[in-house]
Coordinates of C-alpha atoms and ligand atoms in Angstrom, one line a residue:
Chain A
M1399 CA -3.4 24.3 -0.8
K1400 CA -2.5 23.9 2.8
T1401 CA 0.6 22.8 4.6
V1402 CA 0.8 21.1 8.0
E1403 CA 1.2 24.4 9.8
E1404 CA -1.7 26.1 8.0
A1405 CA -3.9 23.1 8.7
K1406 CA -3.1 23.3 12.4
Q1407 CA -4.1 26.9 12.6
D1408 CA -7.6 26.3 11.1
A1409 CA -9.7 24.4 13.6
S1410 CA -12.6 23.6 11.2
Y1411 CA -10.2 22.5 8.4
K1412 CA -8.1 20.3 10.8
S1413 CA -11.2 18.6 12.2
A1414 CA -12.4 17.6 8.7
L1415 CA -8.9 16.6 7.6
T1416 CA -8.3 14.3 10.6
E1417 CA -11.7 12.7 10.1
L1418 CA -10.8 11.8 6.5
L1419 CA -7.3 10.6 7.5
Y1420 CA -8.7 8.3 10.2
Q1421 CA -11.1 6.8 7.6
L1422 CA -8.3 6.2 5.1
A1423 CA -5.9 4.9 7.8
D1424 CA -8.3 2.6 9.6
D1425 CA -9.7 1.1 6.4
D1426 CA -6.2 0.1 5.2
F1427 CA -5.2 -1.0 8.7
I1428 CA -8.0 -3.5 9.2
V1429 CA -8.1 -4.8 5.7
A1430 CA -4.4 -5.4 5.7
Y1431 CA -4.8 -7.3 9.0
R1432 CA -7.5 -9.5 7.5
G1433 CA -5.3 -10.1 4.5
S1434 CA -2.4 -11.1 6.7
E1435 CA -4.5 -13.7 8.4
W1436 CA -4.5 -15.6 5.1
L1437 CA -0.8 -16.2 5.3
G1438 CA -0.1 -19.8 4.7
L1439 CA -3.7 -20.5 3.7
A1440 CA -4.0 -19.0 0.2
P1441 CA -4.9 -21.4 -2.6
H1442 CA -1.3 -21.8 -3.7
I1443 CA 2.2 -20.8 -2.8
E1444 CA 2.5 -18.0 -5.4
E1445 CA -0.7 -16.5 -4.1
D1446 CA 0.6 -16.7 -0.5
V1447 CA 3.6 -14.6 -1.6
A1448 CA 1.5 -12.2 -3.6
F1449 CA -1.2 -11.7 -0.9
S1450 CA 1.3 -11.2 1.9
S1451 CA 3.1 -8.7 -0.2
I1452 CA -0.1 -6.8 -0.9
S1453 CA -1.0 -6.8 2.8
Q1454 CA 2.4 -5.5 3.7
D1455 CA 2.1 -2.7 1.2
T1456 CA -1.4 -1.9 2.5
M1457 CA -0.1 -1.8 6.1
G1458 CA 2.6 0.6 4.8
H1459 CA -0.1 2.8 3.4
A1460 CA -2.0 2.8 6.8
T1461 CA 1.2 3.8 8.5
M1462 CA 1.6 6.7 6.1
F1463 CA -1.9 8.0 6.9
Y1464 CA -1.3 7.5 10.7
Q1465 CA 1.9 9.5 10.3
L1466 CA 0.0 12.3 8.6
L1467 CA -2.2 12.3 11.7
E1468 CA 0.8 12.3 14.0
E1469 CA 2.2 15.4 12.1
L1470 CA -1.1 17.1 12.9
G1471 CA -0.7 16.5 16.6
E1472 CA -3.1 13.5 17.0
G1473 CA -0.5 11.5 18.8
D1474 CA 2.1 8.8 18.1
A1475 CA 1.4 6.9 14.9
D1476 CA 2.0 3.6 16.6
H1477 CA -0.5 4.4 19.2
L1478 CA -3.1 5.5 16.6
A1479 CA -2.7 2.2 14.9
H1480 CA -2.7 -0.1 17.9
G1481 CA -3.9 1.8 21.0
R1482 CA -7.4 3.0 19.9
T1483 CA -10.6 1.3 21.0
P1484 CA -13.0 -0.2 18.4
A1485 CA -15.5 2.6 19.1
E1486 CA -12.9 5.2 18.1
R1487 CA -12.2 3.4 14.7
K1488 CA -13.6 4.8 11.5
N1489 CA -13.2 1.8 9.2
A1490 CA -16.0 0.4 7.1
I1491 CA -17.7 -2.6 8.6
I1492 CA -17.2 -4.9 5.6
L1493 CA -13.5 -4.6 6.0
E1494 CA -13.5 -5.8 9.6
E1495 CA -15.5 -8.9 8.9
V1496 CA -13.7 -12.2 9.7
N1497 CA -12.4 -14.2 6.7
G1498 CA -14.7 -17.0 7.5
P1499 CA -15.5 -19.4 10.3
G1500 CA -12.8 -20.8 12.5
H1501 CA -9.6 -19.3 13.7
Y1502 CA -6.4 -18.9 11.7
L1503 CA -4.5 -21.1 14.2
K1504 CA -7.0 -23.8 14.5
E1505 CA -9.3 -25.0 11.7
P1506 CA -9.7 -21.9 9.6
R1507 CA -12.5 -22.3 7.2
Y1508 CA -11.8 -19.1 5.3
D1509 CA -13.8 -18.2 2.2
W1510 CA -11.5 -17.4 -0.8
A1511 CA -14.4 -16.1 -2.8
F1512 CA -15.2 -13.6 -0.1
A1513 CA -11.5 -12.6 0.1
V1514 CA -11.3 -12.0 -3.6
V1515 CA -14.5 -10.0 -3.8
R1516 CA -13.8 -7.9 -0.7
H1517 CA -10.3 -7.1 -1.8
Y1518 CA -11.1 -6.4 -5.4
F1519 CA -14.0 -4.1 -4.6
Y1520 CA -12.1 -2.3 -1.9
T1521 CA -9.0 -1.8 -4.1
L1522 CA -11.2 -0.3 -6.7
A1523 CA -12.8 2.1 -4.2
K1524 CA -9.4 3.0 -2.8
K1525 CA -8.1 3.8 -6.3
I1526 CA -11.0 6.2 -6.8
R1527 CA -10.3 7.8 -3.5
M1528 CA -6.6 8.1 -4.1
E1529 CA -7.2 9.6 -7.5
S1530 CA -9.5 12.1 -5.9
V1531 CA -7.1 13.1 -3.1
K1532 CA -4.3 13.6 -5.6
Q1533 CA -6.2 16.9 -6.0
S1534 CA -6.8 17.4 -2.3
S1535 CA -6.4 20.8 -0.7
Y1536 CA -4.0 19.3 1.8
E1537 CA -0.6 19.1 0.2
P1538 CA 1.0 16.3 2.3
L1539 CA -2.0 14.1 1.5
Q1540 CA -1.6 14.7 -2.2
H1541 CA 2.0 13.5 -2.0
V1542 CA 1.1 10.3 -0.2
A1543 CA -1.8 9.7 -2.6
V1544 CA 0.6 9.8 -5.6
K1545 CA 2.8 7.2 -4.0
V1546 CA 0.0 5.0 -2.8
N1547 CA -1.6 5.1 -6.3
M1548 CA 1.5 3.7 -8.0
E1549 CA 1.5 0.7 -5.8
L1550 CA -2.2 0.2 -5.9
Y1551 CA -1.9 -0.3 -9.7
Y1552 CA -0.5 -3.8 -9.0
H1553 CA -2.9 -4.6 -6.2
H1554 CA -5.8 -3.8 -8.5
M1555 CA -4.5 -5.8 -11.4
H1556 CA -4.0 -8.8 -9.1
W1557 CA -7.5 -8.8 -7.6
K1558 CA -9.2 -8.1 -10.9
T1559 CA -7.5 -11.1 -12.5
W1560 CA -8.8 -13.4 -9.7
F1561 CA -12.2 -11.9 -9.8
M1562 CA -12.5 -12.3 -13.6
Q1563 CA -11.1 -15.8 -13.6
L1564 CA -13.2 -17.3 -10.8
T1565 CA -16.4 -15.6 -11.8
G1566 CA -15.9 -16.3 -15.5
T1567 CA -16.1 -20.1 -14.9
Q1568 CA -19.1 -22.3 -14.5
G1569 CA -20.2 -24.3 -11.5
E1570 CA -19.2 -24.0 -7.9
A1571 CA -16.6 -21.3 -8.3
R1572 CA -19.0 -19.0 -10.0
E1573 CA -21.8 -19.7 -7.6
R1574 CA -19.6 -19.0 -4.6
M1575 CA -18.3 -15.8 -6.2
L1576 CA -21.9 -14.6 -6.9
T1577 CA -22.8 -15.3 -3.3
A1578 CA -19.8 -13.3 -2.1
V1579 CA -20.6 -10.4 -4.4
E1580 CA -24.1 -10.2 -2.9
T1581 CA -22.7 -10.3 0.7
V1582 CA -20.1 -7.7 0.1
L1583 CA -22.4 -5.3 -1.7
E1584 CA -24.9 -5.4 1.2
D1585 CA -22.3 -3.5 3.3
F1586 CA -20.2 -1.9 0.6
G1587 CA -21.9 1.5 0.9
G1588 CA -19.9 1.7 4.2
V1589 CA -16.6 2.0 2.2
L1590 CA -18.0 4.6 -0.2
T1591 CA -19.4 6.9 2.5
L1592 CA -17.6 9.8 4.2
G1593 CA -19.8 9.5 7.2
P1594 CA -21.5 12.1 9.3
K1595 CA -18.8 14.8 8.6
E1596 CA -19.1 14.5 4.8
D1597 CA -20.1 18.2 4.3
E1598 CA -17.1 19.5 6.2
I1599 CA -14.8 17.2 4.4
T1600 CA -16.0 18.2 1.0
K1601 CA -16.4 21.9 1.9
H1602 CA -12.7 22.1 2.5
G1603 CA -11.8 20.5 -0.8
L1604 CA -10.2 17.4 0.8
I1605 CA -11.8 14.8 -1.4
E1606 CA -14.8 14.6 -3.7
G1607 CA -18.2 13.8 -2.2
E1608 CA -19.6 10.3 -1.6
E1609 CA -22.2 10.6 -4.3
F1610 CA -19.4 11.2 -6.8
Q1611 CA -17.4 8.3 -5.4
R1612 CA -20.3 5.9 -5.6
K1613 CA -21.0 6.9 -9.2
R1614 CA -17.4 6.4 -10.2
W1615 CA -17.2 3.0 -8.5
L1616 CA -20.4 1.8 -10.2
Q1617 CA -19.1 3.2 -13.5
E1618 CA -15.8 1.3 -13.2
I1619 CA -17.5 -2.0 -12.1
K1620 CA -20.2 -1.9 -14.8
P1621 CA -18.1 -3.2 -17.8
I1622 CA -16.7 -5.9 -15.6
F1623 CA -20.1 -7.0 -14.4
E1624 CA -21.5 -6.9 -17.9
S1625 CA -18.6 -9.0 -19.3
L1626 CA -19.2 -11.6 -16.6
N1627 CA -23.0 -11.4 -16.9
I1628 CA -23.6 -10.3 -13.4
E1629 CA -26.5 -8.0 -12.6
M1630 CA -25.6 -4.5 -11.6
P1631 CA -26.3 -3.8 -7.9
K1632 CA -29.5 -1.9 -7.2
A1633 CA -28.0 -0.4 -4.1
L1634 CA -24.8 -0.3 -2.1
G1635 CA -25.9 -1.0 1.4
M1636 CA -24.9 -0.4 4.9
K1637 CA -26.7 -3.3 6.4
R1638 CA -24.8 -3.5 9.6
G1639 CA -24.3 0.2 10.2
N1640 CA -21.9 3.0 9.4
G1641 CA -18.3 2.4 10.5
R1642 CA -17.5 6.1 9.9
A1643 CA -19.9 6.9 12.7
G1644 CA -18.1 4.5 15.1
E1645 CA -20.6 1.6 14.6
H1646 CA -18.9 -1.7 14.5
T1647 CA -19.4 -5.4 15.0
E1648 CA -17.8 -8.0 17.4
D1649 CA -15.4 -8.9 14.6
L1650 CA -13.6 -5.7 15.1
D1651 CA -13.5 -6.1 18.9
S1652 CA -11.8 -9.4 18.6
A1653 CA -9.4 -8.3 15.8
I1654 CA -8.3 -5.3 17.8
D1655 CA -7.9 -7.5 20.8
T1656 CA -5.7 -9.9 19.0
L1657 CA -3.6 -7.4 17.2
T1658 CA -3.0 -5.1 20.1
E1659 CA -2.1 -7.9 22.5
V1660 CA 1.6 -7.5 22.0
Y1661 CA 1.4 -3.7 21.8
R1662 CA -0.4 -3.4 25.1
Q1663 CA 2.2 -5.5 26.9
D1664 CA 4.8 -2.8 26.3
P1665 CA 3.5 0.3 24.5
A1666 CA 7.0 1.9 24.7
A1667 CA 8.8 -0.8 22.8
T1668 CA 10.1 0.0 19.4
W1669 CA 9.3 -2.3 16.5
Chain B
M564 CA 34.2 21.5 3.2
T565 CA 34.0 20.1 -0.3
L566 CA 36.2 17.3 0.9
V567 CA 33.7 16.4 3.6
K568 CA 30.9 16.5 1.1
D569 CA 32.9 14.1 -1.2
S570 CA 33.4 11.7 1.7
V571 CA 29.7 12.0 2.5
M572 CA 28.8 10.9 -1.0
T573 CA 31.4 8.1 -0.9
S574 CA 30.0 6.9 2.3
L575 CA 26.4 6.9 0.9
E576 CA 27.7 4.9 -2.0
S577 CA 28.8 2.3 0.6
V578 CA 25.3 1.8 1.9
K579 CA 23.8 -1.1 0.1
D580 CA 20.3 -2.4 -0.2
P581 CA 20.0 -4.9 2.7
E582 CA 18.8 -7.6 0.3
I583 CA 20.8 -6.8 -2.8
D584 CA 24.3 -6.1 -1.6
T585 CA 25.7 -5.0 -4.9
V586 CA 23.4 -2.1 -5.2
S587 CA 23.7 1.1 -3.2
V588 CA 21.1 3.6 -2.1
I589 CA 22.6 6.0 -4.7
D590 CA 22.3 3.4 -7.5
L591 CA 18.6 3.0 -6.5
G592 CA 18.0 6.7 -6.8
M593 CA 16.8 6.9 -3.2
V594 CA 18.9 9.9 -2.2
E595 CA 17.0 13.0 -3.1
D596 CA 19.1 15.7 -1.3
V597 CA 22.2 16.0 0.8
S598 CA 23.2 19.1 2.6
F599 CA 26.2 19.8 4.8
E600 CA 26.7 22.7 7.2
D601 CA 29.0 23.1 10.2
G602 CA 29.4 19.4 10.8
H603 CA 25.7 18.6 10.3
V604 CA 24.6 16.4 7.5
S605 CA 21.0 16.2 6.5
V606 CA 19.9 13.6 4.0
K607 CA 16.5 13.4 2.4
M608 CA 15.6 10.0 1.0
L609 CA 12.7 8.6 -1.0
P610 CA 11.1 5.3 0.0
T611 CA 10.9 2.9 -2.8
F612 CA 7.8 0.9 -1.9
M613 CA 6.0 2.1 1.2
G614 CA 5.4 -1.4 2.7
C615 CA 9.1 -2.1 2.3
P616 CA 10.4 -3.5 5.6
A617 CA 14.0 -2.6 4.7
L618 CA 13.4 1.1 5.0
E619 CA 14.2 1.3 8.7
I620 CA 17.3 -0.8 8.3
I621 CA 18.4 1.5 5.4
Q622 CA 17.9 4.6 7.5
K623 CA 19.9 3.2 10.3
N624 CA 22.7 2.1 8.0
V625 CA 22.9 5.5 6.3
E626 CA 23.1 7.2 9.7
E627 CA 25.9 4.8 10.9
A628 CA 27.8 5.3 7.7
L629 CA 27.6 9.1 7.9
Y630 CA 28.7 9.2 11.5
K631 CA 32.0 7.5 10.5
V632 CA 32.8 10.4 8.1
E633 CA 35.5 12.6 9.5
G634 CA 34.1 16.1 10.1
V635 CA 30.6 15.0 10.6
D636 CA 29.2 15.6 14.1
S637 CA 25.5 15.2 13.7
V638 CA 23.3 13.4 11.1
E639 CA 19.6 13.6 10.1
V640 CA 18.1 11.1 7.7
K641 CA 14.5 11.7 6.7
F642 CA 12.2 9.9 4.3
I643 CA 10.1 12.3 2.2
N644 CA 7.2 11.5 -0.2
N645 CA 7.7 14.2 -2.7
P646 CA 8.9 13.7 -5.4
P647 CA 7.6 10.1 -5.4
W648 CA 10.2 7.5 -6.1
T649 CA 9.9 5.9 -9.5
S650 CA 11.8 3.0 -11.0
D651 CA 13.4 5.2 -13.7
R652 CA 15.4 6.8 -10.8
I653 CA 17.6 3.7 -10.8
T654 CA 20.9 4.7 -12.4
E655 CA 22.7 3.1 -15.3
Q656 CA 25.2 1.7 -12.8
G657 CA 22.3 0.5 -10.7
H658 CA 21.1 -1.5 -13.8
V659 CA 24.5 -3.1 -14.3
R660 CA 24.8 -4.0 -10.6
L661 CA 21.3 -5.4 -10.4
R662 CA 22.0 -7.7 -13.4
E663 CA 25.2 -8.8 -11.6
F664 CA 23.1 -9.9 -8.7
G665 CA 20.8 -11.8 -11.0
I666 CA 17.9 -9.3 -10.9
A667 CA 16.6 -7.7 -14.1
P668 CA 16.4 -3.9 -13.9
P669 CA 12.9 -2.4 -14.2
P670 CA 11.7 -2.0 -17.8
T671 CA 10.0 1.1 -18.9
H672 CA 6.3 1.1 -18.7
S673 CA 4.4 1.3 -21.9
D674 CA 1.1 3.1 -22.2
S675 CA -0.8 -0.2 -22.6
G676 CA 0.4 -1.2 -19.2
E677 CA 2.4 -4.1 -20.6
W678 CA 6.0 -4.6 -19.8
H679 CA 8.7 -7.0 -20.8
V680 CA 12.1 -7.9 -19.4
D681 CA 15.0 -9.9 -20.7
C682 CA 16.7 -12.6 -18.7
P683 CA 19.5 -11.1 -16.6
Y684 CA 21.5 -14.4 -16.9
C685 CA 21.5 -15.1 -20.7
G686 CA 19.9 -12.1 -22.1
S687 CA 17.1 -14.1 -23.8
T688 CA 13.9 -12.3 -24.6
Y689 CA 11.8 -15.5 -24.1
T690 CA 10.6 -14.9 -20.6
T691 CA 7.3 -15.3 -18.9
M692 CA 5.8 -13.7 -15.8
E693 CA 5.4 -16.3 -13.0
N694 CA 4.3 -14.0 -10.2
I695 CA 4.0 -10.3 -10.3
F696 CA 4.6 -10.2 -6.6
G697 CA 8.0 -11.5 -5.7
P698 CA 9.6 -12.0 -2.3
T699 CA 9.5 -8.2 -1.7
A700 CA 7.0 -5.6 -2.8
C701 CA 9.4 -4.2 -5.4
R702 CA 10.2 -7.4 -7.3
S703 CA 8.4 -9.9 -9.5
I704 CA 9.3 -13.5 -10.4
L705 CA 9.8 -14.5 -14.0
Y706 CA 11.0 -17.5 -15.9
C707 CA 13.5 -17.7 -18.7
K708 CA 12.6 -20.2 -21.4
G709 CA 16.1 -19.7 -22.9
C710 CA 18.3 -20.9 -20.1
K711 CA 15.4 -22.4 -18.0
N712 CA 16.1 -20.3 -14.9
P713 CA 13.6 -18.5 -12.8
F714 CA 14.7 -14.9 -12.1
E715 CA 13.5 -11.7 -10.4
A716 CA 12.9 -8.4 -11.9
M717 CA 12.4 -4.9 -10.4
K718 CA 8.8 -3.8 -11.0
P719 CA 8.4 -0.7 -13.0
V720 CA 6.6 2.1 -11.1
S721 CA 5.8 5.4 -12.5
T722 CA 3.4 8.3 -11.9
I723 CA 1.4 7.5 -15.1
M724 CA 0.1 4.4 -13.4
Ligands
LIG2351 ZN1 18.0 -16.9 -19.4

């Protein structure tokens, strides 16, 4: 097991570690941002409270991962979150996708089915990753994972309930859910990949390999799909590219633009 | 020396949760370690929920309180992640004070994942979960069928989850 100092002295280890941390941080950061855009638009007031609480937690997790990067000498955590260009980001493409047509200030036509499916599938994947990094060779990451995992318990329960209830009905709700499932799966391989540096990441015992993670995810989702009579996916795709390799869509550009507007005005301000 | 240490603990006892002003950071089990040497106090604290926006305020309040202690020249307050904060760290006194505020203390988590809380107002056991996510990450909203009041409860969190 390695400490911060030990990691800093081992160039190959550090490079694999920072790669993984960027993936974890950037995923949480962008999905929390997309979640926060729902504020005031969720189906009912209780959901508004719950969803914003989940998004706030998730942003807190992103901050923790950026702080781990800061400790390793990657720069100020605030800058890592707000100051990096889209091409430098390692998040999966499905997490950057807009919530739906329209803008959250004017005529948002957000898709709740898409939100439920994306957040449920992502939370499940994150749970698998956190359980895996609880055994990571990097000690500070282990500690963060234990903490994240406890909070994730509630997020997972929340999204699973929505997923089961909406998909378990008949008619429009189910149809829209099935369409969303299809859309999300087409790019969900992007969440469950470790990208071009997978070998280095697994070689150093930082997290289990992507094949393992994919299997675990499918294994967890299987009983849910079966109980709802949904066909198991034949593949988990990366239709629009691999975010871990820096491939992204316009949706990320505009998100980063919006969310860094305030930051760029005065990068030295404290929040 | 011991006198200063006592005053340090007393002053930590005076730092309340910004949203629940009857409960101190000690009651919540957030203080993991306090050391004092040559006028320097170092405090290690555990964050409750990581998305908790109150953490920075708490840190600032702890620092301010400690600087007021006679014999203290410098202060360092740090949040650490190990051990993880769990809801069973809340003290007995914390439980009493939470109830005074109208918030049910966290129940223990059963293996089945189910949990149950009694109404902090009337003690009734006839309560239902309204929203697992309350106004802050660490609280849930429930409803008491006994006295017909909505109330909040601290969420149980433990490492077995
Ligand atoms: Zn009652």
